mmCIF file of C-alpha atoms in Angstrom:
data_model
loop_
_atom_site.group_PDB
_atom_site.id
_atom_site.type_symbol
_atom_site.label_atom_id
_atom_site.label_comp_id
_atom_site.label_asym_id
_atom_site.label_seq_id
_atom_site.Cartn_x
_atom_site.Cartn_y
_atom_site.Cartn_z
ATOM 1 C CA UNK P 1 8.151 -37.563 25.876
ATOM 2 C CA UNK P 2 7.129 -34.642 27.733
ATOM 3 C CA UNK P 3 3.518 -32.768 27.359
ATOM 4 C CA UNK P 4 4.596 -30.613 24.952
ATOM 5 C CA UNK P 5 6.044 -33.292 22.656
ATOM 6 C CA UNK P 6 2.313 -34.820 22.932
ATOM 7 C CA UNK P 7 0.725 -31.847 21.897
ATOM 8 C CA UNK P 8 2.851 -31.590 19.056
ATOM 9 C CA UNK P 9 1.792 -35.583 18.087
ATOM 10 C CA UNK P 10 -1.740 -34.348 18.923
ATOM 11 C CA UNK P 11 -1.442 -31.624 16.434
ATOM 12 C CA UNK P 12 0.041 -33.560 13.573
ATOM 13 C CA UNK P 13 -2.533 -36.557 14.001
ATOM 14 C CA UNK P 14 -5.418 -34.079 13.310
ATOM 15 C CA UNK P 15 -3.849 -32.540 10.258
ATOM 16 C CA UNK P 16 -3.617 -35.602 9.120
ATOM 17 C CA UNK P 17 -6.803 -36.872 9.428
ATOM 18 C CA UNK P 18 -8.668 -33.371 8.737
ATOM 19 C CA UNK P 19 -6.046 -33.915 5.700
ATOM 20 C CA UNK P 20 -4.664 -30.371 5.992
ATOM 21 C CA UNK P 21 -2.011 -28.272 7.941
ATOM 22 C CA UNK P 22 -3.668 -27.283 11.356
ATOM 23 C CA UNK P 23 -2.170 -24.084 12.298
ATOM 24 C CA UNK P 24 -1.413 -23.114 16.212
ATOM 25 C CA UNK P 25 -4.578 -20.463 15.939
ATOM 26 C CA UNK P 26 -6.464 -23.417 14.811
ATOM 27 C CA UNK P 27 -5.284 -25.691 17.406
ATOM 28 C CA UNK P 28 -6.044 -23.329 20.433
ATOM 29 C CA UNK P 29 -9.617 -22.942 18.941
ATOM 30 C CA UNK P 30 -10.275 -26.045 19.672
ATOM 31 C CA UNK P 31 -9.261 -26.605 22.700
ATOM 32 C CA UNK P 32 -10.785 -23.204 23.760
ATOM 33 C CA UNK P 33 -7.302 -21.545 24.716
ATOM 34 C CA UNK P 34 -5.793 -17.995 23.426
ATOM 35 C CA UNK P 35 -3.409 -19.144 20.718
ATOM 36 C CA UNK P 36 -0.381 -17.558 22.872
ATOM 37 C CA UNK P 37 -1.485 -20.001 25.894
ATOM 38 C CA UNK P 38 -1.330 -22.711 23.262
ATOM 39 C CA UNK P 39 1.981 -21.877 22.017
ATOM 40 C CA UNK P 40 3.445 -21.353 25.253
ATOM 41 C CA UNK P 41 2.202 -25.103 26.183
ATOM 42 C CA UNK P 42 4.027 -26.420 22.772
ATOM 43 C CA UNK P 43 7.229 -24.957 23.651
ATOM 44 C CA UNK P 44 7.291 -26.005 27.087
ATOM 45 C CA UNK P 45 7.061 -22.735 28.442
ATOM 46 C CA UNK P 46 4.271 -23.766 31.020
ATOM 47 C CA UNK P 47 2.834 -27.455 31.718
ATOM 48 C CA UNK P 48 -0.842 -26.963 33.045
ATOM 49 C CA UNK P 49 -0.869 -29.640 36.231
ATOM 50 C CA UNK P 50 -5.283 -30.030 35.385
ATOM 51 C CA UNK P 51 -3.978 -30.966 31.670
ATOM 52 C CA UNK P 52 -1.216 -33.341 33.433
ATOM 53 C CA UNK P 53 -3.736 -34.968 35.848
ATOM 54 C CA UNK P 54 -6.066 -35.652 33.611
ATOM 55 C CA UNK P 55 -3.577 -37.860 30.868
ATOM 56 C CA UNK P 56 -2.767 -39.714 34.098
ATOM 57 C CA UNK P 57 -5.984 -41.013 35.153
ATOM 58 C CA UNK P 58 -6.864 -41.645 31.613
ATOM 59 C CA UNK P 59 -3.641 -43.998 31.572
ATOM 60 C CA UNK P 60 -5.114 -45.753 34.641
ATOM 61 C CA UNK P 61 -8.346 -46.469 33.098
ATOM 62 C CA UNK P 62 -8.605 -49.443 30.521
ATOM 63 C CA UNK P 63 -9.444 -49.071 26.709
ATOM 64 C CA UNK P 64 -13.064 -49.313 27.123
ATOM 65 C CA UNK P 65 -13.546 -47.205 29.817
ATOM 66 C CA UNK P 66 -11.456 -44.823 28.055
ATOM 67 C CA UNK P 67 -13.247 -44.679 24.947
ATOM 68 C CA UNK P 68 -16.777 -44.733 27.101
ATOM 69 C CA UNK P 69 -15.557 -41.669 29.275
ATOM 70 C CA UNK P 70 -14.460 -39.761 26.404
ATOM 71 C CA UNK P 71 -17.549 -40.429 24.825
ATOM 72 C CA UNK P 72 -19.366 -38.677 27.743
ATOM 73 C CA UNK P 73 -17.174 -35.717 27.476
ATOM 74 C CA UNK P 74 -17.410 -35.501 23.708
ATOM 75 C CA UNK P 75 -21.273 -35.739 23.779
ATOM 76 C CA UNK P 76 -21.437 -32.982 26.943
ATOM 77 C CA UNK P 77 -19.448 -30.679 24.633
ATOM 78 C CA UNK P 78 -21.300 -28.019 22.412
ATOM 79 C CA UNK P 79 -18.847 -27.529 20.380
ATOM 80 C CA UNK P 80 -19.230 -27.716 16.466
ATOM 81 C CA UNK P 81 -17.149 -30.818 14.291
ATOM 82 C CA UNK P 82 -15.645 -28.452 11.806
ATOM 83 C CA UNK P 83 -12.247 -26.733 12.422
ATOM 84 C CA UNK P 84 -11.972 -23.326 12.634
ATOM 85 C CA UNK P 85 -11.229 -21.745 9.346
ATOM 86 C CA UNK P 86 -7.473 -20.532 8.669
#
């Protein structure tokens, strides 16, 4: 699978759990990207090497460490729960 192919998993899994289709606008909201840099990533147009890096070491590091470190980022975020509206 390449990173776009993940991003594409990534965007189905959070339709499905926000039980609703999760548009491309939608998705680059909350990631805090312009919706065209988002749709460039899903097509494969570009393949940002920090993006890349970073689902590496997270491969390296075991489950709990994982969770715990993405824990610290979620907490360090400001960012609200709710999606952006449609």
């Amino acid at each position: 699978m390449e990173l776009h192919d993940f991003l594409r998993l990534a965007q189905r899994m959070l339709s499905r759990q926000q039980q609703r289709r999760l548009t491309q606008r939608q998705m680059a909201s909350l990631i805090d990207i312009s919706p065209r840099t988002y749709v460039e990533y899903v097509r494969g147009m570009h393949r940002p090497k920090g993006m890349l890096a970073l689902l590496d070491l997270l491969c390296l590091l075991e489950q709990a460490d994982r969770d715990s470190l993405l824990q610290a980022w979620r907490s360090r975020r400001k960012r609200p729960s709710a999606l952006p509206p449609e």
